[in-house]
Amino acid sequence: MSVKKMNSPQWKKIQPPTVQDSAILSFHQSPSNTNGSPTPPATTTSPGAREKGFIDKCQHSYGFIQCCDKEDRLFFHYSEYGGNLDTMKVGDPVEFSVSNDRRTGKPIAVSVVRLDLQTVMPEVISDERFVGTVIQEAKPVKGKNGTVLGSQDGFGRVTYEHSGECFFLPYAMEDVQEPNIKIKTGDQVMFSISTDPQTQTIRARNLELVIPPSQRYQGVVCSMKESFGFIERADVVREIFFHYSEVRDNINDIHLGDDVEFSIQMRNSKEVAVEIEKLSPGTVIFEDVAIDKVIGKILKTLKGPNNRRQSDLLGGKIMYETPLGTVELPWGDKDQQGDCTLHQGDVVSFNIATDRRDKLQRATNITLLEESFIKLGEKRETGLIVSLKEGYGFIQCADRDARMFFHFSEFMDPLFTPKVQDEVAFTVLQDPSSTNRLVATRIKPLPKGSVSFLTIHPAMYIGTIDKEPATHKNQNKNKDTETGNIVFDYEGAIQHISYSIKEVLDLKGAPRYGDKVEFQIGEQKNNSKKVAVNVRVVIRNITGRCQGFVATLKENYGFIENSDHDREVFFHYSAYDGNAADLDLGDEVEYTLARKSSKLSAENIRKLNKGTVAPEEMLWDRGILQGKIIRPMRIVDPEQDEYCGLVQVGDEDDEEVETFPYGITSLADKRDFLQKGDIVKFQVAKVKPAGAVRATNIAALRKYIRARVDSVKGQFGFLNYEAEEGKKLFFHMTEVHDSAQITPGDEVEFVVVQNQRNGKYAACSLRKISETQRPERLISRLKSLSDETAPRIIVERQPRGPDSTKGFSIPRTLWKPPA
């Protein structure tokens, strides 16, 4: 069948009914119509001729009839309808009488009866078929109790074009040839045109769906929700909805930014994407980007006063110059390389992108240029990155005493990965989210060595190392204790200035305590504090080698008694040149002094041969003296100021009272713990270099106690002896003589001492007497074997001594410590 377009000018008059009938207006204006529901009017049946017409409109309890013989539209109430209201619909032919409403006097239809369609003058249907597009779907006219669904008259609308003009035709659901096929908005249909000979109104009849060839579209997935998403179309500047069920592949393979291909269908008067397939990356191209870079100026940024992005997707503006004049381009959130803060007036470089869909141009790949800082007169600061977290960090400012917060997005180069100790330049701005905080923005990395925290004065100074800087970190100490100290003369006054190990020019030849050094003074920019820089050794302290004796050994440190026996020096095992386990009390060593904290310490320790340090000459004519300790060594009583101890010969009431100093080398037993009041015997010796007389070979005259070892726990243990009620006596393994192996059950002899600092008791000078005895359970077992019938132990050979005498007949003498 050929498809033609109708040329009749009558079609130009066809418009969808938009003006309400005067009968409707008069009815609604009637005083008897309250709340929009009319009451059945009192009618008087006219004995005149009956008229014919078509039901033009149906409401809840009333309707309107279009007359066939005249241009009139009459109101009627459902109570006047003589047929089944459930089957009544718009377009039904009816016959009726005309009466007047007794309240308003207007004509109304009464005694309405449905007629057969053939009794009414049939409409004229064209033989030709036409093609149009559905712009409004036909709906059921009414539902239960006369309720109207869909449009007000149930008609759909079809539009078609003729001579460049667009015309609209109504159609009803019964006008569709195949009722099983649903015609939707946007579908192309083929139809005939019917003409009412009475009213000359036209409508579409016998609608047929025209299935167009399938068309495929492309786009990019721009949004994904729980069960649906949106695709940005490549053919028009628009997004289209899609449901996950329309994806042909696995929905888990579809991600944001994927290129896809799809078809379009109309659902609920809206376009939706269907039959979605994934495309290779890069298939869909929205725009063409020019290769050449353009220099321009920011006219409008995307961030408002409250630091919120504008709702306009292309809310930014950039201006640039061309031979034809000034051009302004928009730009959006995704057009900036990185996300550093931009200001109005910033100089930037960018590319021009042209959208293929609407030919709109915009600026993209926007990069901030350093020319902006000069043109805007922006104050730039420098610093050092000192801390990095996930997405943010802190910069130690060189020009102010502060650590400045920054976010990774503020780097001008978005590909730069910051590291601790990186040097950077930045601009300080107030944090929009906090009025009391400043932040670093527009950050640019600098070459190493560009940032200086000091202003170095050219003058050179000479000083002496009074304290060396710490070579290792100690979290328990503050930063001041980690620095060294230099004493120097400035304008006749002694001055002190600190320095750190990084300011030493030659780390291999780092200055030691007492060395003469040359240095400059640097002034810190942030707080004007002065420090020594470029420190270099001028004269080494050759008199710095000292000698002494190992006086105390702890877990990882100890003390050295100097060669004059009047003071002790701390040392760490790491300062010993060798294995610290080889050191023993009284060993002679050589060392250098260093001040790395508030006190001196020994460094570069080396063991010497016995007799090298301050040899003594024994005064044999004085014989062996007996005395009393009146002051212990500071090792025993740390609260006292004097290091050496004093032993006194004679009572205070005697005329001849002598006191002799003593140190660690004076003890016959280096582990002996001499306390105040202990009775000792000793000899007198003279130190050769100094000629000083001191006590030597000191041995305590006290009673030794015997007990058995109760338990051993690593480097300490407990004895079955109670110096305090309910507490077993503590001992340390370093107090055991000859490094003997002590195990629970061993019998030892010892001396009880009291710690002068905390008042607690402990055992010292332990000597192993016997091996572990039999367990108590075996001893009890042997004692119980008194029954004659039970097995007994019989001695076959009595023990004998080396001289063939009975082994244990000679009484045992107690062991006495050597003099």
mmCIF file with all atom_site columns, N, CA, C and O in Angstrom, residues 704-743:
data_model
loop_
_atom_site.group_PDB
_atom_site.id
_atom_site.type_symbol
_atom_site.label_atom_id
_atom_site.label_alt_id
_atom_site.label_comp_id
_atom_site.label_asym_id
_atom_site.label_entity_id
_atom_site.label_seq_id
_atom_site.pdbx_PDB_ins_code
_atom_site.Cartn_x
_atom_site.Cartn_y
_atom_site.Cartn_z
_atom_site.occupancy
_atom_site.B_iso_or_equiv
_atom_site.pdbx_formal_charge
_atom_site.auth_seq_id
_atom_site.auth_comp_id
_atom_site.auth_asym_id
_atom_site.auth_atom_id
_atom_site.pdbx_PDB_model_num
ATOM 1   N N  . TYR A 1 704 ? 80.624 -14.830 107.851 1.00 0.00 ? 704 TYR A N  1
ATOM 2   C CA . TYR A 1 704 ? 79.939 -15.282 106.647 1.00 0.00 ? 704 TYR A CA 1
ATOM 3   C C  . TYR A 1 704 ? 78.766 -16.172 107.032 1.00 0.00 ? 704 TYR A C  1
ATOM 4   O O  . TYR A 1 704 ? 78.829 -16.927 108.005 1.00 0.00 ? 704 TYR A O  1
ATOM 5   N N  . ILE A 1 705 ? 77.710 -16.086 106.290 1.00 0.00 ? 705 ILE A N  1
ATOM 6   C CA . ILE A 1 705 ? 76.491 -16.857 106.546 1.00 0.00 ? 705 ILE A CA 1
ATOM 7   C C  . ILE A 1 705 ? 76.338 -17.898 105.450 1.00 0.00 ? 705 ILE A C  1
ATOM 8   O O  . ILE A 1 705 ? 76.661 -17.645 104.289 1.00 0.00 ? 705 ILE A O  1
ATOM 9   N N  . ARG A 1 706 ? 75.842 -19.091 105.850 1.00 0.00 ? 706 ARG A N  1
ATOM 10  C CA . ARG A 1 706 ? 75.617 -20.151 104.871 1.00 0.00 ? 706 ARG A CA 1
ATOM 11  C C  . ARG A 1 706 ? 74.109 -20.368 104.681 1.00 0.00 ? 706 ARG A C  1
ATOM 12  O O  . ARG A 1 706 ? 73.343 -20.295 105.630 1.00 0.00 ? 706 ARG A O  1
ATOM 13  N N  . ALA A 1 707 ? 73.752 -20.652 103.449 1.00 0.00 ? 707 ALA A N  1
ATOM 14  C CA . ALA A 1 707 ? 72.350 -20.975 103.124 1.00 0.00 ? 707 ALA A CA 1
ATOM 15  C C  . ALA A 1 707 ? 72.338 -21.645 101.761 1.00 0.00 ? 707 ALA A C  1
ATOM 16  O O  . ALA A 1 707 ? 73.355 -21.709 101.054 1.00 0.00 ? 707 ALA A O  1
ATOM 17  N N  . ARG A 1 708 ? 71.181 -22.171 101.413 1.00 0.00 ? 708 ARG A N  1
ATOM 18  C CA . ARG A 1 708 ? 71.048 -22.831 100.115 1.00 0.00 ? 708 ARG A CA 1
ATOM 19  C C  . ARG A 1 708 ? 70.285 -21.926 99.138  1.00 0.00 ? 708 ARG A C  1
ATOM 20  O O  . ARG A 1 708 ? 69.445 -21.118 99.532  1.00 0.00 ? 708 ARG A O  1
ATOM 21  N N  . VAL A 1 709 ? 70.607 -22.141 97.875  1.00 0.00 ? 709 VAL A N  1
ATOM 22  C CA . VAL A 1 709 ? 69.968 -21.358 96.812  1.00 0.00 ? 709 VAL A CA 1
ATOM 23  C C  . VAL A 1 709 ? 68.532 -21.849 96.652  1.00 0.00 ? 709 VAL A C  1
ATOM 24  O O  . VAL A 1 709 ? 68.303 -23.044 96.451  1.00 0.00 ? 709 VAL A O  1
ATOM 25  N N  . ASP A 1 710 ? 67.600 -20.900 96.696  1.00 0.00 ? 710 ASP A N  1
ATOM 26  C CA . ASP A 1 710 ? 66.185 -21.258 96.525  1.00 0.00 ? 710 ASP A CA 1
ATOM 27  C C  . ASP A 1 710 ? 65.787 -21.267 95.044  1.00 0.00 ? 710 ASP A C  1
ATOM 28  O O  . ASP A 1 710 ? 65.135 -22.203 94.581  1.00 0.00 ? 710 ASP A O  1
ATOM 29  N N  . SER A 1 711 ? 66.163 -20.234 94.321  1.00 0.00 ? 711 SER A N  1
ATOM 30  C CA . SER A 1 711 ? 65.790 -20.153 92.906  1.00 0.00 ? 711 SER A CA 1
ATOM 31  C C  . SER A 1 711 ? 66.760 -19.236 92.188  1.00 0.00 ? 711 SER A C  1
ATOM 32  O O  . SER A 1 711 ? 67.378 -18.356 92.798  1.00 0.00 ? 711 SER A O  1
ATOM 33  N N  . VAL A 1 712 ? 66.875 -19.477 90.877  1.00 0.00 ? 712 VAL A N  1
ATOM 34  C CA . VAL A 1 712 ? 67.712 -18.646 90.006  1.00 0.00 ? 712 VAL A CA 1
ATOM 35  C C  . VAL A 1 712 ? 66.860 -18.221 88.810  1.00 0.00 ? 712 VAL A C  1
ATOM 36  O O  . VAL A 1 712 ? 66.254 -19.059 88.139  1.00 0.00 ? 712 VAL A O  1
ATOM 37  N N  . LYS A 1 713 ? 66.834 -16.901 88.554  1.00 0.00 ? 713 LYS A N  1
ATOM 38  C CA . LYS A 1 713 ? 66.051 -16.356 87.441  1.00 0.00 ? 713 LYS A CA 1
ATOM 39  C C  . LYS A 1 713 ? 66.939 -15.457 86.600  1.00 0.00 ? 713 LYS A C  1
ATOM 40  O O  . LYS A 1 713 ? 67.025 -14.249 86.824  1.00 0.00 ? 713 LYS A O  1
ATOM 41  N N  . GLY A 1 714 ? 67.624 -16.087 85.640  1.00 0.00 ? 714 GLY A N  1
ATOM 42  C CA . GLY A 1 714 ? 68.494 -15.311 84.761  1.00 0.00 ? 714 GLY A CA 1
ATOM 43  C C  . GLY A 1 714 ? 69.710 -14.800 85.496  1.00 0.00 ? 714 GLY A C  1
ATOM 44  O O  . GLY A 1 714 ? 70.533 -15.565 85.991  1.00 0.00 ? 714 GLY A O  1
ATOM 45  N N  . GLN A 1 715 ? 69.819 -13.453 85.625  1.00 0.00 ? 715 GLN A N  1
ATOM 46  C CA . GLN A 1 715 ? 70.988 -12.841 86.237  1.00 0.00 ? 715 GLN A CA 1
ATOM 47  C C  . GLN A 1 715 ? 70.809 -12.573 87.734  1.00 0.00 ? 715 GLN A C  1
ATOM 48  O O  . GLN A 1 715 ? 71.662 -11.915 88.333  1.00 0.00 ? 715 GLN A O  1
ATOM 49  N N  . PHE A 1 716 ? 69.758 -13.082 88.334  1.00 0.00 ? 716 PHE A N  1
ATOM 50  C CA . PHE A 1 716 ? 69.595 -12.906 89.775  1.00 0.00 ? 716 PHE A CA 1
ATOM 51  C C  . PHE A 1 716 ? 68.888 -14.140 90.341  1.00 0.00 ? 716 PHE A C  1
ATOM 52  O O  . PHE A 1 716 ? 68.447 -15.028 89.609  1.00 0.00 ? 716 PHE A O  1
ATOM 53  N N  . GLY A 1 717 ? 68.815 -14.186 91.680  1.00 0.00 ? 717 GLY A N  1
ATOM 54  C CA . GLY A 1 717 ? 68.176 -15.320 92.328  1.00 0.00 ? 717 GLY A CA 1
ATOM 55  C C  . GLY A 1 717 ? 67.842 -14.987 93.771  1.00 0.00 ? 717 GLY A C  1
ATOM 56  O O  . GLY A 1 717 ? 67.996 -13.841 94.234  1.00 0.00 ? 717 GLY A O  1
ATOM 57  N N  . PHE A 1 718 ? 67.394 -16.018 94.513  1.00 0.00 ? 718 PHE A N  1
ATOM 58  C CA . PHE A 1 718 ? 67.015 -15.843 95.916  1.00 0.00 ? 718 PHE A CA 1
ATOM 59  C C  . PHE A 1 718 ? 67.579 -17.005 96.735  1.00 0.00 ? 718 PHE A C  1
ATOM 60  O O  . PHE A 1 718 ? 67.688 -18.136 96.256  1.00 0.00 ? 718 PHE A O  1
ATOM 61  N N  . LEU A 1 719 ? 67.920 -16.692 98.021  1.00 0.00 ? 719 LEU A N  1
ATOM 62  C CA . LEU A 1 719 ? 68.480 -17.669 98.943  1.00 0.00 ? 719 LEU A CA 1
ATOM 63  C C  . LEU A 1 719 ? 67.456 -17.989 100.025 1.00 0.00 ? 719 LEU A C  1
ATOM 64  O O  . LEU A 1 719 ? 66.590 -17.162 100.358 1.00 0.00 ? 719 LEU A O  1
ATOM 65  N N  . ASN A 1 720 ? 67.583 -19.199 100.566 1.00 0.00 ? 720 ASN A N  1
ATOM 66  C CA . ASN A 1 720 ? 66.716 -19.595 101.673 1.00 0.00 ? 720 ASN A CA 1
ATOM 67  C C  . ASN A 1 720 ? 67.213 -18.969 102.969 1.00 0.00 ? 720 ASN A C  1
ATOM 68  O O  . ASN A 1 720 ? 67.672 -19.634 103.894 1.00 0.00 ? 720 ASN A O  1
ATOM 69  N N  . TYR A 1 721 ? 67.175 -17.645 102.999 1.00 0.00 ? 721 TYR A N  1
ATOM 70  C CA . TYR A 1 721 ? 67.624 -16.903 104.189 1.00 0.00 ? 721 TYR A CA 1
ATOM 71  C C  . TYR A 1 721 ? 66.770 -15.634 104.254 1.00 0.00 ? 721 TYR A C  1
ATOM 72  O O  . TYR A 1 721 ? 66.534 -14.971 103.225 1.00 0.00 ? 721 TYR A O  1
ATOM 73  N N  . GLU A 1 722 ? 66.316 -15.296 105.429 1.00 0.00 ? 722 GLU A N  1
ATOM 74  C CA . GLU A 1 722 ? 65.443 -14.152 105.599 1.00 0.00 ? 722 GLU A CA 1
ATOM 75  C C  . GLU A 1 722 ? 66.134 -13.088 106.425 1.00 0.00 ? 722 GLU A C  1
ATOM 76  O O  . GLU A 1 722 ? 66.293 -13.223 107.634 1.00 0.00 ? 722 GLU A O  1
ATOM 77  N N  . ALA A 1 723 ? 66.599 -12.006 105.764 1.00 0.00 ? 723 ALA A N  1
ATOM 78  C CA . ALA A 1 723 ? 67.115 -10.842 106.486 1.00 0.00 ? 723 ALA A CA 1
ATOM 79  C C  . ALA A 1 723 ? 65.952 -9.982  106.957 1.00 0.00 ? 723 ALA A C  1
ATOM 80  O O  . ALA A 1 723 ? 66.057 -9.273  107.957 1.00 0.00 ? 723 ALA A O  1
ATOM 81  N N  . GLU A 1 724 ? 64.864 -10.038 106.197 1.00 0.00 ? 724 GLU A N  1
ATOM 82  C CA . GLU A 1 724 ? 63.615 -9.392  106.591 1.00 0.00 ? 724 GLU A CA 1
ATOM 83  C C  . GLU A 1 724 ? 62.560 -10.478 106.700 1.00 0.00 ? 724 GLU A C  1
ATOM 84  O O  . GLU A 1 724 ? 62.542 -11.415 105.902 1.00 0.00 ? 724 GLU A O  1
ATOM 85  N N  . GLU A 1 725 ? 61.677 -10.344 107.636 1.00 0.00 ? 725 GLU A N  1
ATOM 86  C CA . GLU A 1 725 ? 60.701 -11.391 107.899 1.00 0.00 ? 725 GLU A CA 1
ATOM 87  C C  . GLU A 1 725 ? 59.795 -11.600 106.683 1.00 0.00 ? 725 GLU A C  1
ATOM 88  O O  . GLU A 1 725 ? 59.216 -10.662 106.141 1.00 0.00 ? 725 GLU A O  1
ATOM 89  N N  . GLY A 1 726 ? 59.723 -12.869 106.255 1.00 0.00 ? 726 GLY A N  1
ATOM 90  C CA . GLY A 1 726 ? 58.846 -13.226 105.148 1.00 0.00 ? 726 GLY A CA 1
ATOM 91  C C  . GLY A 1 726 ? 59.435 -12.983 103.780 1.00 0.00 ? 726 GLY A C  1
ATOM 92  O O  . GLY A 1 726 ? 58.762 -13.218 102.774 1.00 0.00 ? 726 GLY A O  1
ATOM 93  N N  . LYS A 1 727 ? 60.702 -12.527 103.693 1.00 0.00 ? 727 LYS A N  1
ATOM 94  C CA . LYS A 1 727 ? 61.311 -12.238 102.395 1.00 0.00 ? 727 LYS A CA 1
ATOM 95  C C  . LYS A 1 727 ? 62.618 -12.992 102.266 1.00 0.00 ? 727 LYS A C  1
ATOM 96  O O  . LYS A 1 727 ? 63.498 -12.873 103.125 1.00 0.00 ? 727 LYS A O  1
ATOM 97  N N  . LYS A 1 728 ? 62.716 -13.757 101.196 1.00 0.00 ? 728 LYS A N  1
ATOM 98  C CA . LYS A 1 728 ? 63.966 -14.456 100.939 1.00 0.00 ? 728 LYS A CA 1
ATOM 99  C C  . LYS A 1 728 ? 65.000 -13.489 100.408 1.00 0.00 ? 728 LYS A C  1
ATOM 100 O O  . LYS A 1 728 ? 64.673 -12.514 99.727  1.00 0.00 ? 728 LYS A O  1
ATOM 101 N N  . LEU A 1 729 ? 66.257 -13.777 100.696 1.00 0.00 ? 729 LEU A N  1
ATOM 102 C CA . LEU A 1 729 ? 67.343 -12.836 100.421 1.00 0.00 ? 729 LEU A CA 1
ATOM 103 C C  . LEU A 1 729 ? 67.698 -12.849 98.931  1.00 0.00 ? 729 LEU A C  1
ATOM 104 O O  . LEU A 1 729 ? 67.915 -13.898 98.335  1.00 0.00 ? 729 LEU A O  1
ATOM 105 N N  . PHE A 1 730 ? 67.770 -11.650 98.360  1.00 0.00 ? 730 PHE A N  1
ATOM 106 C CA . PHE A 1 730 ? 68.081 -11.467 96.943  1.00 0.00 ? 730 PHE A CA 1
ATOM 107 C C  . PHE A 1 730 ? 69.593 -11.494 96.725  1.00 0.00 ? 730 PHE A C  1
ATOM 108 O O  . PHE A 1 730 ? 70.368 -11.071 97.584  1.00 0.00 ? 730 PHE A O  1
ATOM 109 N N  . PHE A 1 731 ? 70.025 -11.973 95.548  1.00 0.00 ? 731 PHE A N  1
ATOM 110 C CA . PHE A 1 731 ? 71.437 -11.873 95.154  1.00 0.00 ? 731 PHE A CA 1
ATOM 111 C C  . PHE A 1 731 ? 71.520 -11.730 93.638  1.00 0.00 ? 731 PHE A C  1
ATOM 112 O O  . PHE A 1 731 ? 70.614 -12.134 92.900  1.00 0.00 ? 731 PHE A O  1
ATOM 113 N N  . HIS A 1 732 ? 72.611 -11.122 93.174  1.00 0.00 ? 732 HIS A N  1
ATOM 114 C CA . HIS A 1 732 ? 72.858 -10.960 91.741  1.00 0.00 ? 732 HIS A CA 1
ATOM 115 C C  . HIS A 1 732 ? 74.007 -11.868 91.342  1.00 0.00 ? 732 HIS A C  1
ATOM 116 O O  . HIS A 1 732 ? 74.938 -12.107 92.129  1.00 0.00 ? 732 HIS A O  1
ATOM 117 N N  . MET A 1 733 ? 73.951 -12.382 90.119  1.00 0.00 ? 733 MET A N  1
ATOM 118 C CA . MET A 1 733 ? 74.971 -13.356 89.680  1.00 0.00 ? 733 MET A CA 1
ATOM 119 C C  . MET A 1 733 ? 76.359 -12.733 89.596  1.00 0.00 ? 733 MET A C  1
ATOM 120 O O  . MET A 1 733 ? 77.367 -13.447 89.648  1.00 0.00 ? 733 MET A O  1
ATOM 121 N N  . THR A 1 734 ? 76.431 -11.408 89.453  1.00 0.00 ? 734 THR A N  1
ATOM 122 C CA . THR A 1 734 ? 77.758 -10.773 89.409  1.00 0.00 ? 734 THR A CA 1
ATOM 123 C C  . THR A 1 734 ? 78.464 -10.834 90.758  1.00 0.00 ? 734 THR A C  1
ATOM 124 O O  . THR A 1 734 ? 79.679 -10.593 90.834  1.00 0.00 ? 734 THR A O  1
ATOM 125 N N  . GLU A 1 735 ? 77.755 -11.151 91.842  1.00 0.00 ? 735 GLU A N  1
ATOM 126 C CA . GLU A 1 735 ? 78.361 -11.252 93.172  1.00 0.00 ? 735 GLU A CA 1
ATOM 127 C C  . GLU A 1 735 ? 78.917 -12.645 93.455  1.00 0.00 ? 735 GLU A C  1
ATOM 128 O O  . GLU A 1 735 ? 79.462 -12.884 94.523  1.00 0.00 ? 735 GLU A O  1
ATOM 129 N N  . VAL A 1 736 ? 78.766 -13.563 92.490  1.00 0.00 ? 736 VAL A N  1
ATOM 130 C CA . VAL A 1 736 ? 79.272 -14.925 92.692  1.00 0.00 ? 736 VAL A CA 1
ATOM 131 C C  . VAL A 1 736 ? 80.743 -14.965 92.306  1.00 0.00 ? 736 VAL A C  1
ATOM 132 O O  . VAL A 1 736 ? 81.117 -14.552 91.193  1.00 0.00 ? 736 VAL A O  1
ATOM 133 N N  . HIS A 1 737 ? 81.597 -15.498 93.207  1.00 0.00 ? 737 HIS A N  1
ATOM 134 C CA . HIS A 1 737 ? 83.041 -15.564 92.950  1.00 0.00 ? 737 HIS A CA 1
ATOM 135 C C  . HIS A 1 737 ? 83.359 -16.644 91.917  1.00 0.00 ? 737 HIS A C  1
ATOM 136 O O  . HIS A 1 737 ? 82.674 -17.680 91.828  1.00 0.00 ? 737 HIS A O  1
ATOM 137 N N  . ASP A 1 738 ? 84.400 -16.354 91.145  1.00 0.00 ? 738 ASP A N  1
ATOM 138 C CA . ASP A 1 738 ? 84.964 -17.316 90.183  1.00 0.00 ? 738 ASP A CA 1
ATOM 139 C C  . ASP A 1 738 ? 83.946 -17.723 89.113  1.00 0.00 ? 738 ASP A C  1
ATOM 140 O O  . ASP A 1 738 ? 84.085 -18.789 88.486  1.00 0.00 ? 738 ASP A O  1
ATOM 141 N N  . SER A 1 739 ? 82.939 -16.903 88.927  1.00 0.00 ? 739 SER A N  1
ATOM 142 C CA . SER A 1 739 ? 81.918 -17.175 87.887  1.00 0.00 ? 739 SER A CA 1
ATOM 143 C C  . SER A 1 739 ? 81.350 -18.584 88.010  1.00 0.00 ? 739 SER A C  1
ATOM 144 O O  . SER A 1 739 ? 81.107 -19.278 87.012  1.00 0.00 ? 739 SER A O  1
ATOM 145 N N  . ALA A 1 740 ? 81.190 -19.033 89.238  1.00 0.00 ? 740 ALA A N  1
ATOM 146 C CA . ALA A 1 740 ? 80.685 -20.389 89.472  1.00 0.00 ? 740 ALA A CA 1
ATOM 147 C C  . ALA A 1 740 ? 79.226 -20.499 89.028  1.00 0.00 ? 740 ALA A C  1
ATOM 148 O O  . ALA A 1 740 ? 78.457 -19.541 89.099  1.00 0.00 ? 740 ALA A O  1
ATOM 149 N N  . GLN A 1 741 ? 78.844 -21.703 88.548  1.00 0.00 ? 741 GLN A N  1
ATOM 150 C CA . GLN A 1 741 ? 77.474 -21.965 88.140  1.00 0.00 ? 741 GLN A CA 1
ATOM 151 C C  . GLN A 1 741 ? 76.625 -22.256 89.382  1.00 0.00 ? 741 GLN A C  1
ATOM 152 O O  . GLN A 1 741 ? 76.868 -23.228 90.097  1.00 0.00 ? 741 GLN A O  1
ATOM 153 N N  . ILE A 1 742 ? 75.657 -21.418 89.631  1.00 0.00 ? 742 ILE A N  1
ATOM 154 C CA . ILE A 1 742 ? 74.793 -21.557 90.798  1.00 0.00 ? 742 ILE A CA 1
ATOM 155 C C  . ILE A 1 742 ? 73.450 -22.103 90.340  1.00 0.00 ? 742 ILE A C  1
ATOM 156 O O  . ILE A 1 742 ? 72.822 -21.566 89.410  1.00 0.00 ? 742 ILE A O  1
ATOM 157 N N  . THR A 1 743 ? 73.002 -23.176 90.977  1.00 0.00 ? 743 THR A N  1
ATOM 158 C CA . THR A 1 743 ? 71.705 -23.773 90.674  1.00 0.00 ? 743 THR A CA 1
ATOM 159 C C  . THR A 1 743 ? 70.927 -23.949 91.970  1.00 0.00 ? 743 THR A C  1
ATOM 160 O O  . THR A 1 743 ? 71.518 -23.980 93.073  1.00 0.00 ? 743 THR A O  1
#
